[in-house]
Coordinates of C-alpha atoms in Angstrom, one line a residue:
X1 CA 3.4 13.6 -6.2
X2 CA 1.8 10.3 -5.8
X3 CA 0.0 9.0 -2.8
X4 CA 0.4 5.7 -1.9
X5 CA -1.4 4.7 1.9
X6 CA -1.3 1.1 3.0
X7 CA -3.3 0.1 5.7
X8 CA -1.9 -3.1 7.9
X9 CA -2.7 -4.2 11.3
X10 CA -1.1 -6.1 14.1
X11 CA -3.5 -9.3 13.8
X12 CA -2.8 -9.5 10.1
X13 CA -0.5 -12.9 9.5
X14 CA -0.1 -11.6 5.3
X15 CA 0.7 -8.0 6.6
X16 CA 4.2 -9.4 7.5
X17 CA 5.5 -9.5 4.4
X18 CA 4.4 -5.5 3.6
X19 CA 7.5 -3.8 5.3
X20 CA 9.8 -5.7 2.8
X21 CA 7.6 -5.2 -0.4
X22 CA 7.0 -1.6 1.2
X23 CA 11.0 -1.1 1.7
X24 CA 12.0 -2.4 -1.9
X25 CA 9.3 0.2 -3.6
X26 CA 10.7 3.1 -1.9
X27 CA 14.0 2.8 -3.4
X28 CA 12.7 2.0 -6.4
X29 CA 10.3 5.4 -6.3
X30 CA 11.3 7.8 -3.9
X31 CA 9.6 10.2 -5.2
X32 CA 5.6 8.6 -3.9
X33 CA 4.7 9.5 -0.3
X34 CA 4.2 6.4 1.3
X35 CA 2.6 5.6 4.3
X36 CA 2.0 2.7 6.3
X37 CA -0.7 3.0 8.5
X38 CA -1.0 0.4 11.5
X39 CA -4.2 0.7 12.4
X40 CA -7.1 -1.2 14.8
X41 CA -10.1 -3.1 12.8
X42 CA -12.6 -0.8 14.9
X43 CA -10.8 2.5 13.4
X44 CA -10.8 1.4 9.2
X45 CA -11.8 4.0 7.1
X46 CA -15.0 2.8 4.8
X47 CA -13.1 1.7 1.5
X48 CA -10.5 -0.4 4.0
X49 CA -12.2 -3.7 5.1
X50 CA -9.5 -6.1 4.6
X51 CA -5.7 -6.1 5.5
X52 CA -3.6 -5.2 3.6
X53 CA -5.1 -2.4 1.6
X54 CA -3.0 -0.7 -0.9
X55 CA -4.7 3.0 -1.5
X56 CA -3.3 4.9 -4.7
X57 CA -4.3 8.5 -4.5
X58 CA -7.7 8.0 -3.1
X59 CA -8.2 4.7 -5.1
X60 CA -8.1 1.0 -3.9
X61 CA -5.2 -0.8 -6.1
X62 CA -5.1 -4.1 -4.1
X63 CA -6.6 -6.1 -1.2
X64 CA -3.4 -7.9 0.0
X65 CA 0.1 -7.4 -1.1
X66 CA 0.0 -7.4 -4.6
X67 CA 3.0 -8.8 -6.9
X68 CA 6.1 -6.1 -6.6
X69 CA 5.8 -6.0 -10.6
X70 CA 2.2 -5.4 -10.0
X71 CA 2.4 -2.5 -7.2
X72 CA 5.8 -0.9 -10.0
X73 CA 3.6 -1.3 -12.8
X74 CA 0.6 1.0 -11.3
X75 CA 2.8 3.6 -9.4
X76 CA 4.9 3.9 -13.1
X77 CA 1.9 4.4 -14.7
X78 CA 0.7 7.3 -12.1
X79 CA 4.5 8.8 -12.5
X80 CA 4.2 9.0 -15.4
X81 CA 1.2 11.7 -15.6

């Protein structure tokens, strides 16, 4: 199963838009674990130093909210392994 983590956080004004994009992709594949993780500047992992981060089983995919046809493309691609 595909792991898809994106990292927001409350002082983000483009992270607003993630819960919609976020909402549409799970219908479209709920088969990827998602997970939205709000989290505080001070606390980001290494790889994470902008917000929104899209992470893709370990692997950076975007830094901000990428197109929807550009986020369905790459987690296709990865369901289709």
């Amino acid at each position: 199963m595909a792991k898809l983590d994106v990292y927001v956080s409350d002082h983000c004004w483009s992270c607003e838009e993630t819960p919609h994009i976020i909402a549409d992709i799970r219908k479209q594949f709920p088969d990827v674990d998602i997970a939205v993780l709000d989290i505080d500047p001070a606390e980001w992992p290494q790889e994470i130093f902008a917000v929104p981060t899209y992470v893709l089983d370990g692997k950076v995919i975007s830094l901000g909210n990428p197109s929807r046809e550009r986020l369905e493309t790459k987690l296709a691609a990865v369901c289709r392994r």
